[in-house]
């Protein structure tokens, strides 16, 4: 088969939607750290509760993360895709607001 014929076949396949991607799209999504910020007023038990409820941490790990934030001023509570990180941040801020604590949560590209 000459190259002209081959080309025509490809064009026909494209028109009929038959050609497969030569490279399958396997792009990984960007990931985002969700960070808790320390403050002087939010009770330690409340922060631990938030880490258990929002980030599904067991009480031992939740306590470790809370103490890390308490000592260092900031700490990572988890790494997620953009939409999940955004929703976790919102859940933390909603709980803090509802309970009148100044707890702050933010996210950064990991
Ligand atoms: N520093 C707070 C206290 O002494 C506890 C705390 C920890 C607050 C982590 C916020 O993200 C935080 N009660």
mmCIF file of N, CA and C and ligand atoms in Angstrom:
data_model
loop_
_atom_site.group_PDB
_atom_site.id
_atom_site.type_symbol
_atom_site.label_atom_id
_atom_site.label_comp_id
_atom_site.label_asym_id
_atom_site.label_seq_id
_atom_site.Cartn_x
_atom_site.Cartn_y
_atom_site.Cartn_z
ATOM 1 N N UNK A 1 0.854 -1.194 0.000
ATOM 2 C CA UNK A 1 0.000 0.000 0.000
ATOM 3 C C UNK A 1 0.896 1.252 0.000
ATOM 4 N N UNK A 2 0.617 2.201 -0.901
ATOM 5 C CA UNK A 2 1.453 3.400 -0.919
ATOM 6 C C UNK A 2 1.073 4.357 0.215
ATOM 7 N N UNK A 3 1.919 5.369 0.413
ATOM 8 C CA UNK A 3 1.726 6.247 1.570
ATOM 9 C C UNK A 3 0.487 7.124 1.391
ATOM 10 N N UNK A 4 0.107 7.410 0.145
ATOM 11 C CA UNK A 4 -1.120 8.177 -0.089
ATOM 12 C C UNK A 4 -2.347 7.447 0.410
ATOM 13 N N UNK A 5 -2.381 6.152 0.095
ATOM 14 C CA UNK A 5 -3.515 5.323 0.494
ATOM 15 C C UNK A 5 -3.614 5.273 2.023
ATOM 16 N N UNK A 6 -2.433 5.089 2.647
ATOM 17 C CA UNK A 6 -2.345 5.030 4.098
ATOM 18 C C UNK A 6 -2.917 6.295 4.733
ATOM 19 N N UNK A 7 -2.534 7.438 4.156
ATOM 20 C CA UNK A 7 -2.977 8.731 4.638
ATOM 21 C C UNK A 7 -4.492 8.862 4.530
ATOM 22 N N UNK A 8 -5.035 8.425 3.406
ATOM 23 C CA UNK A 8 -6.483 8.498 3.188
ATOM 24 C C UNK A 8 -7.207 7.638 4.217
ATOM 25 N N UNK A 9 -6.645 6.449 4.480
ATOM 26 C CA UNK A 9 -7.241 5.557 5.485
ATOM 27 C C UNK A 9 -7.300 6.248 6.848
ATOM 28 N N UNK A 10 -6.162 6.907 7.236
ATOM 29 C CA UNK A 10 -6.113 7.613 8.518
ATOM 30 C C UNK A 10 -7.179 8.696 8.587
ATOM 31 N N UNK A 11 -7.288 9.478 7.500
ATOM 32 C CA UNK A 11 -8.284 10.557 7.449
ATOM 33 C C UNK A 11 -9.688 9.994 7.653
ATOM 34 N N UNK A 12 -9.963 8.861 6.977
ATOM 35 C CA UNK A 12 -11.281 8.223 7.117
ATOM 36 C C UNK A 12 -11.526 7.789 8.547
ATOM 37 N N UNK A 13 -10.475 7.195 9.143
ATOM 38 C CA UNK A 13 -10.604 6.731 10.528
ATOM 39 C C UNK A 13 -10.866 7.911 11.466
ATOM 40 N N UNK A 14 -10.136 9.026 11.234
ATOM 41 C CA UNK A 14 -10.331 10.207 12.080
ATOM 42 C C UNK A 14 -11.771 10.678 11.958
ATOM 43 N N UNK A 15 -12.257 10.750 10.677
ATOM 44 C CA UNK A 15 -13.630 11.215 10.456
ATOM 45 C C UNK A 15 -14.638 10.295 11.138
ATOM 46 N N UNK A 16 -14.338 8.998 11.187
ATOM 47 C CA UNK A 16 -15.279 8.049 11.808
ATOM 48 C C UNK A 16 -15.005 7.884 13.306
ATOM 49 N N UNK A 17 -14.056 8.664 13.844
ATOM 50 C CA UNK A 17 -13.771 8.609 15.282
ATOM 51 C C UNK A 17 -13.138 7.306 15.717
ATOM 52 N N UNK A 18 -12.416 6.672 14.796
ATOM 53 C CA UNK A 18 -11.878 5.345 15.118
ATOM 54 C C UNK A 18 -10.461 5.361 15.679
ATOM 55 N N UNK A 19 -9.693 6.421 15.378
ATOM 56 C CA UNK A 19 -8.290 6.406 15.814
ATOM 57 C C UNK A 19 -8.194 6.544 17.326
ATOM 58 N N UNK A 20 -7.411 5.669 17.960
ATOM 59 C CA UNK A 20 -7.216 5.728 19.410
ATOM 60 C C UNK A 20 -6.095 6.703 19.707
ATOM 61 N N UNK A 21 -6.092 7.277 20.899
ATOM 62 C CA UNK A 21 -4.987 8.108 21.357
ATOM 63 C C UNK A 21 -3.712 7.271 21.286
ATOM 64 N N UNK A 22 -2.625 7.832 20.718
ATOM 65 C CA UNK A 22 -1.366 7.080 20.696
ATOM 66 C C UNK A 22 -0.796 7.037 22.115
ATOM 67 N N UNK A 23 -0.982 8.140 22.871
ATOM 68 C CA UNK A 23 -0.540 8.171 24.276
ATOM 69 C C UNK A 23 -1.779 8.292 25.152
ATOM 70 N N UNK A 24 -2.101 7.281 25.944
ATOM 71 C CA UNK A 24 -3.249 7.424 26.850
ATOM 72 C C UNK A 24 -2.981 8.557 27.843
ATOM 73 N N UNK A 25 -4.020 9.312 28.189
ATOM 74 C CA UNK A 25 -3.840 10.434 29.124
ATOM 75 C C UNK A 25 -3.794 9.901 30.554
ATOM 76 N N UNK A 26 -2.623 9.951 31.175
ATOM 77 C CA UNK A 26 -2.471 9.429 32.543
ATOM 78 C C UNK A 26 -1.934 10.533 33.458
ATOM 79 N N UNK A 27 -2.290 11.786 33.157
ATOM 80 C CA UNK A 27 -1.769 12.906 33.950
ATOM 81 C C UNK A 27 -2.285 12.839 35.391
ATOM 82 N N UNK A 28 -1.359 12.932 36.334
ATOM 83 C CA UNK A 28 -1.744 12.913 37.751
ATOM 84 C C UNK A 28 -2.228 14.304 38.153
ATOM 85 N N UNK A 29 -3.270 14.398 38.996
ATOM 86 C CA UNK A 29 -3.720 15.731 39.426
ATOM 87 C C UNK A 29 -2.708 16.346 40.388
ATOM 88 N N UNK A 30 -2.617 17.677 40.423
ATOM 89 C CA UNK A 30 -1.803 18.347 41.443
ATOM 90 C C UNK A 30 -2.403 18.033 42.810
ATOM 91 N N UNK A 31 -1.536 17.939 43.834
ATOM 92 C CA UNK A 31 -2.005 17.625 45.185
ATOM 93 C C UNK A 31 -1.786 18.844 46.093
ATOM 94 N N UNK A 32 -2.642 18.930 47.117
ATOM 95 C CA UNK A 32 -2.642 20.103 48.008
ATOM 96 C C UNK A 32 -2.610 19.663 49.465
ATOM 97 N N UNK A 33 -1.698 20.273 50.258
ATOM 98 C CA UNK A 33 -1.661 20.055 51.706
ATOM 99 C C UNK A 33 -2.727 20.932 52.362
ATOM 100 N N UNK A 34 -3.431 20.344 53.312
ATOM 101 C CA UNK A 34 -4.332 21.142 54.152
ATOM 102 C C UNK A 34 -3.592 21.404 55.468
ATOM 103 N N UNK A 35 -3.512 22.676 55.844
ATOM 104 C CA UNK A 35 -2.717 23.101 57.001
ATOM 105 C C UNK A 35 -3.607 23.688 58.092
ATOM 106 N N UNK A 36 -3.301 23.302 59.331
ATOM 107 C CA UNK A 36 -3.948 23.938 60.490
ATOM 108 C C UNK A 36 -2.990 24.983 61.049
ATOM 109 N N UNK A 37 -3.551 26.097 61.493
ATOM 110 C CA UNK A 37 -2.760 27.198 62.055
ATOM 111 C C UNK A 37 -3.009 27.246 63.572
ATOM 112 N N UNK A 38 -1.955 27.461 64.327
ATOM 113 C CA UNK A 38 -2.109 27.574 65.783
ATOM 114 C C UNK A 38 -2.746 28.917 66.170
ATOM 115 N N UNK A 39 -3.425 28.936 67.279
ATOM 116 C CA UNK A 39 -3.876 30.180 67.913
ATOM 117 C C UNK A 39 -3.895 29.940 69.413
ATOM 118 N N UNK A 40 -4.121 31.002 70.192
ATOM 119 C CA UNK A 40 -4.034 30.893 71.651
ATOM 120 C C UNK A 40 -5.351 30.476 72.306
ATOM 121 N N UNK A 41 -6.433 30.407 71.543
ATOM 122 C CA UNK A 41 -7.763 30.278 72.164
ATOM 123 C C UNK A 41 -8.504 28.974 71.879
ATOM 124 N N UNK A 42 -8.305 28.387 70.693
ATOM 125 C CA UNK A 42 -9.046 27.159 70.372
ATOM 126 C C UNK A 42 -8.610 26.043 71.321
ATOM 127 N N UNK A 43 -9.543 25.379 72.014
ATOM 128 C CA UNK A 43 -9.140 24.312 72.941
ATOM 129 C C UNK A 43 -8.479 23.137 72.209
ATOM 130 N N UNK A 44 -7.479 22.560 72.837
ATOM 131 C CA UNK A 44 -6.765 21.421 72.256
ATOM 132 C C UNK A 44 -7.733 20.277 71.906
ATOM 133 N N UNK A 45 -8.701 20.011 72.790
ATOM 134 C CA UNK A 45 -9.644 18.900 72.551
ATOM 135 C C UNK A 45 -10.492 19.160 71.306
ATOM 136 N N UNK A 46 -10.781 20.449 71.040
ATOM 137 C CA UNK A 46 -11.561 20.770 69.851
ATOM 138 C C UNK A 46 -10.748 20.469 68.584
ATOM 139 N N UNK A 47 -9.477 20.832 68.587
ATOM 140 C CA UNK A 47 -8.614 20.584 67.424
ATOM 141 C C UNK A 47 -8.493 19.077 67.184
ATOM 142 N N UNK A 48 -8.327 18.314 68.264
ATOM 143 C CA UNK A 48 -8.243 16.850 68.141
ATOM 144 C C UNK A 48 -9.545 16.298 67.546
ATOM 145 N N UNK A 49 -10.679 16.800 68.014
ATOM 146 C CA UNK A 49 -11.990 16.356 67.500
ATOM 147 C C UNK A 49 -12.103 16.641 65.998
ATOM 148 N N UNK A 50 -11.648 17.838 65.585
ATOM 149 C CA UNK A 50 -11.695 18.225 64.168
ATOM 150 C C UNK A 50 -10.839 17.254 63.326
ATOM 151 N N UNK A 51 -9.654 16.938 63.838
ATOM 152 C CA UNK A 51 -8.758 16.035 63.099
ATOM 153 C C UNK A 51 -9.356 14.627 62.986
ATOM 154 N N UNK A 52 -10.070 14.214 64.019
ATOM 155 C CA UNK A 52 -10.729 12.900 63.979
ATOM 156 C C UNK A 52 -11.903 12.912 62.996
ATOM 157 N N UNK A 53 -12.728 13.946 63.075
ATOM 158 C CA UNK A 53 -13.978 13.971 62.282
ATOM 159 C C UNK A 53 -13.725 14.325 60.811
ATOM 160 N N UNK A 54 -12.922 15.361 60.574
ATOM 161 C CA UNK A 54 -12.747 15.848 59.201
ATOM 162 C C UNK A 54 -11.659 15.059 58.454
ATOM 163 N N UNK A 55 -10.596 14.661 59.194
ATOM 164 C CA UNK A 55 -9.459 14.017 58.520
ATOM 165 C C UNK A 55 -9.356 12.530 58.858
ATOM 166 N N UNK A 56 -10.385 12.004 59.541
ATOM 167 C CA UNK A 56 -10.462 10.566 59.852
ATOM 168 C C UNK A 56 -9.208 10.043 60.576
ATOM 169 N N UNK A 57 -8.636 10.880 61.430
ATOM 170 C CA UNK A 57 -7.461 10.456 62.204
ATOM 171 C C UNK A 57 -7.906 9.731 63.471
ATOM 172 N N UNK A 58 -7.109 8.706 63.850
ATOM 173 C CA UNK A 58 -7.324 8.073 65.166
ATOM 174 C C UNK A 58 -6.856 9.053 66.240
ATOM 175 N N UNK A 59 -7.323 8.859 67.473
ATOM 176 C CA UNK A 59 -7.073 9.884 68.497
ATOM 177 C C UNK A 59 -5.578 10.100 68.753
ATOM 178 N N UNK A 60 -4.752 9.042 68.645
ATOM 179 C CA UNK A 60 -3.303 9.198 68.899
ATOM 180 C C UNK A 60 -2.666 10.119 67.854
ATOM 181 N N UNK A 61 -2.966 9.870 66.580
ATOM 182 C CA UNK A 61 -2.372 10.688 65.510
ATOM 183 C C UNK A 61 -2.932 12.114 65.546
ATOM 184 N N UNK A 62 -4.227 12.220 65.822
ATOM 185 C CA UNK A 62 -4.857 13.545 65.914
ATOM 186 C C UNK A 62 -4.160 14.367 66.996
ATOM 187 N N UNK A 63 -3.874 13.727 68.144
ATOM 188 C CA UNK A 63 -3.194 14.422 69.251
ATOM 189 C C UNK A 63 -1.787 14.856 68.838
ATOM 190 N N UNK A 64 -1.062 13.970 68.129
ATOM 191 C CA UNK A 64 0.293 14.305 67.657
ATOM 192 C C UNK A 64 0.266 15.509 66.730
ATOM 193 N N UNK A 65 -0.667 15.507 65.778
ATOM 194 C CA UNK A 65 -0.746 16.620 64.813
ATOM 195 C C UNK A 65 -1.085 17.918 65.551
ATOM 196 N N UNK A 66 -2.075 17.847 66.462
ATOM 197 C CA UNK A 66 -2.478 19.035 67.225
ATOM 198 C C UNK A 66 -1.278 19.596 67.993
ATOM 199 N N UNK A 67 -0.505 18.706 68.653
ATOM 200 C CA UNK A 67 0.652 19.165 69.443
ATOM 201 C C UNK A 67 1.746 19.747 68.546
ATOM 202 N N UNK A 68 1.906 19.163 67.354
ATOM 203 C CA UNK A 68 2.875 19.710 66.385
ATOM 204 C C UNK A 68 2.481 21.151 66.018
ATOM 205 N N UNK A 69 1.189 21.353 65.729
ATOM 206 C CA UNK A 69 0.711 22.696 65.354
ATOM 207 C C UNK A 69 0.852 23.651 66.532
ATOM 208 N N UNK A 70 0.496 23.174 67.716
ATOM 209 C CA UNK A 70 0.598 23.986 68.948
ATOM 210 C C UNK A 70 2.042 24.472 69.155
ATOM 211 N N UNK A 71 3.027 23.593 68.897
ATOM 212 C CA UNK A 71 4.445 23.940 69.136
ATOM 213 C C UNK A 71 5.063 24.718 67.988
ATOM 214 N N UNK A 72 4.683 24.384 66.753
ATOM 215 C CA UNK A 72 5.375 24.924 65.570
ATOM 216 C C UNK A 72 4.594 26.034 64.860
ATOM 217 N N UNK A 73 3.340 26.218 65.252
ATOM 218 C CA UNK A 73 2.550 27.299 64.650
ATOM 219 C C UNK A 73 1.728 26.881 63.454
ATOM 220 N N UNK A 74 2.132 25.798 62.791
ATOM 221 C CA UNK A 74 1.429 25.333 61.586
ATOM 222 C C UNK A 74 1.757 23.856 61.370
ATOM 223 N N UNK A 75 0.875 23.127 60.722
ATOM 224 C CA UNK A 75 1.153 21.721 60.437
ATOM 225 C C UNK A 75 0.183 21.146 59.412
ATOM 226 N N UNK A 76 0.666 20.126 58.716
ATOM 227 C CA UNK A 76 -0.124 19.466 57.664
ATOM 228 C C UNK A 76 -1.055 18.422 58.283
ATOM 229 N N UNK A 77 -2.344 18.478 57.927
ATOM 230 C CA UNK A 77 -3.259 17.421 58.403
ATOM 231 C C UNK A 77 -3.618 16.421 57.319
ATOM 232 N N UNK A 78 -3.246 16.704 56.073
ATOM 233 C CA UNK A 78 -3.505 15.739 55.004
ATOM 234 C C UNK A 78 -3.206 16.349 53.655
ATOM 235 N N UNK A 79 -3.131 15.496 52.616
ATOM 236 C CA UNK A 79 -2.817 15.922 51.253
ATOM 237 C C UNK A 79 -3.871 15.341 50.318
ATOM 238 N N UNK A 80 -4.495 16.206 49.529
ATOM 239 C CA UNK A 80 -5.668 15.810 48.736
ATOM 240 C C UNK A 80 -5.656 16.510 47.377
ATOM 241 N N UNK A 81 -6.540 16.078 46.494
ATOM 242 C CA UNK A 81 -6.767 16.833 45.255
ATOM 243 C C UNK A 81 -7.390 18.182 45.628
ATOM 244 N N UNK A 82 -7.384 19.124 44.693
ATOM 245 C CA UNK A 82 -7.834 20.496 44.978
ATOM 246 C C UNK A 82 -9.226 20.538 45.597
ATOM 247 N N UNK A 83 -10.173 19.859 44.961
ATOM 248 C CA UNK A 83 -11.571 19.940 45.414
ATOM 249 C C UNK A 83 -11.741 19.338 46.804
ATOM 250 N N UNK A 84 -11.057 18.222 47.072
ATOM 251 C CA UNK A 84 -11.175 17.575 48.392
ATOM 252 C C UNK A 84 -10.529 18.465 49.456
ATOM 253 N N UNK A 85 -9.338 19.016 49.151
ATOM 254 C CA UNK A 85 -8.643 19.899 50.099
ATOM 255 C C UNK A 85 -9.527 21.106 50.426
ATOM 256 N N UNK A 86 -10.140 21.676 49.402
ATOM 257 C CA UNK A 86 -11.010 22.846 49.577
ATOM 258 C C UNK A 86 -12.190 22.499 50.497
ATOM 259 N N UNK A 87 -12.773 21.326 50.277
ATOM 260 C CA UNK A 87 -13.929 20.907 51.060
ATOM 261 C C UNK A 87 -13.550 20.608 52.513
ATOM 262 N N UNK A 88 -12.342 20.039 52.744
ATOM 263 C CA UNK A 88 -11.871 19.784 54.125
ATOM 264 C C UNK A 88 -11.648 21.113 54.843
ATOM 265 N N UNK A 89 -11.007 22.070 54.149
ATOM 266 C CA UNK A 89 -10.776 23.402 54.733
ATOM 267 C C UNK A 89 -12.096 24.030 55.150
ATOM 268 N N UNK A 90 -13.086 23.948 54.262
ATOM 269 C CA UNK A 90 -14.392 24.555 54.529
ATOM 270 C C UNK A 90 -15.042 23.877 55.733
ATOM 271 N N UNK A 91 -14.938 22.539 55.808
ATOM 272 C CA UNK A 91 -15.524 21.789 56.928
ATOM 273 C C UNK A 91 -14.894 22.243 58.253
ATOM 274 N N UNK A 92 -13.556 22.426 58.263
ATOM 275 C CA UNK A 92 -12.871 22.885 59.481
ATOM 276 C C UNK A 92 -13.365 24.280 59.869
ATOM 277 N N UNK A 93 -13.407 25.186 58.885
ATOM 278 C CA UNK A 93 -13.788 26.576 59.165
ATOM 279 C C UNK A 93 -15.255 26.662 59.626
ATOM 280 N N UNK A 94 -16.112 25.846 59.039
ATOM 281 C CA UNK A 94 -17.527 25.818 59.436
ATOM 282 C C UNK A 94 -17.671 25.363 60.889
ATOM 283 N N UNK A 95 -16.944 24.276 61.255
ATOM 284 C CA UNK A 95 -16.995 23.769 62.640
ATOM 285 C C UNK A 95 -16.467 24.817 63.610
ATOM 286 N N UNK A 96 -15.343 25.478 63.240
ATOM 287 C CA UNK A 96 -14.746 26.499 64.107
ATOM 288 C C UNK A 96 -15.733 27.644 64.314
ATOM 289 N N UNK A 97 -16.332 28.096 63.218
ATOM 290 C CA UNK A 97 -17.266 29.231 63.299
ATOM 291 C C UNK A 97 -18.485 28.878 64.165
ATOM 292 N N UNK A 98 -19.045 27.684 63.899
ATOM 293 C CA UNK A 98 -20.230 27.238 64.640
ATOM 294 C C UNK A 98 -19.956 27.175 66.141
ATOM 295 N N UNK A 99 -18.711 26.809 66.491
ATOM 296 C CA UNK A 99 -18.354 26.671 67.912
ATOM 297 C C UNK A 99 -17.638 27.909 68.456
ATOM 298 N N UNK A 100 -17.595 28.958 67.649
ATOM 299 C CA UNK A 100 -17.011 30.256 68.045
ATOM 300 C C UNK A 100 -15.550 30.152 68.467
ATOM 301 N N UNK A 101 -14.769 29.332 67.713
ATOM 302 C CA UNK A 101 -13.325 29.257 67.935
ATOM 303 C C UNK A 101 -12.613 29.930 66.760
ATOM 304 N N UNK A 102 -11.444 30.540 67.029
ATOM 305 C CA UNK A 102 -10.748 31.261 65.951
ATOM 306 C C UNK A 102 -9.872 30.364 65.062
ATOM 307 N N UNK A 103 -10.010 29.058 65.204
ATOM 308 C CA UNK A 103 -9.185 28.104 64.447
ATOM 309 C C UNK A 103 -9.189 28.420 62.945
ATOM 310 N N UNK A 104 -7.998 28.456 62.356
ATOM 311 C CA UNK A 104 -7.849 28.746 60.927
ATOM 312 C C UNK A 104 -7.220 27.552 60.205
ATOM 313 N N UNK A 105 -7.668 27.385 58.960
ATOM 314 C CA UNK A 105 -7.208 26.280 58.140
ATOM 315 C C UNK A 105 -6.926 26.835 56.744
ATOM 316 N N UNK A 106 -5.864 26.357 56.106
ATOM 317 C CA UNK A 106 -5.552 26.853 54.764
ATOM 318 C C UNK A 106 -5.000 25.702 53.927
ATOM 319 N N UNK A 107 -4.741 25.976 52.643
ATOM 320 C CA UNK A 107 -4.157 24.920 51.793
ATOM 321 C C UNK A 107 -3.051 25.497 50.926
ATOM 322 N N UNK A 108 -2.134 24.601 50.505
ATOM 323 C CA UNK A 108 -1.020 24.997 49.644
ATOM 324 C C UNK A 108 -0.754 23.849 48.676
ATOM 325 N N UNK A 109 -0.193 24.185 47.512
ATOM 326 C CA UNK A 109 0.192 23.145 46.563
ATOM 327 C C UNK A 109 1.301 22.315 47.201
ATOM 328 N N UNK A 110 1.228 20.987 47.103
ATOM 329 C CA UNK A 110 2.230 20.149 47.806
ATOM 330 C C UNK A 110 3.492 19.968 46.960
HETATM 331 N N1 LIG B 1 -2.687 26.593 71.065
HETATM 332 C C1 LIG B 1 -3.989 26.083 71.427
HETATM 333 C C2 LIG B 1 -4.096 26.011 72.955
HETATM 334 O O1 LIG B 1 -3.090 26.122 73.631
HETATM 335 C C3 LIG B 1 -4.286 24.707 70.833
HETATM 336 C C4 LIG B 1 -4.315 24.698 69.341
HETATM 337 C C5 LIG B 1 -3.620 23.738 68.612
HETATM 338 C C6 LIG B 1 -5.044 25.655 68.662
HETATM 339 C C7 LIG B 1 -3.650 23.708 67.233
HETATM 340 C C8 LIG B 1 -5.091 25.652 67.252
HETATM 341 O O2 LIG B 1 -4.459 24.644 65.192
HETATM 342 C C9 LIG B 1 -4.412 24.669 66.558
HETATM 343 N N2 LIG B 1 -5.315 25.830 73.457
#
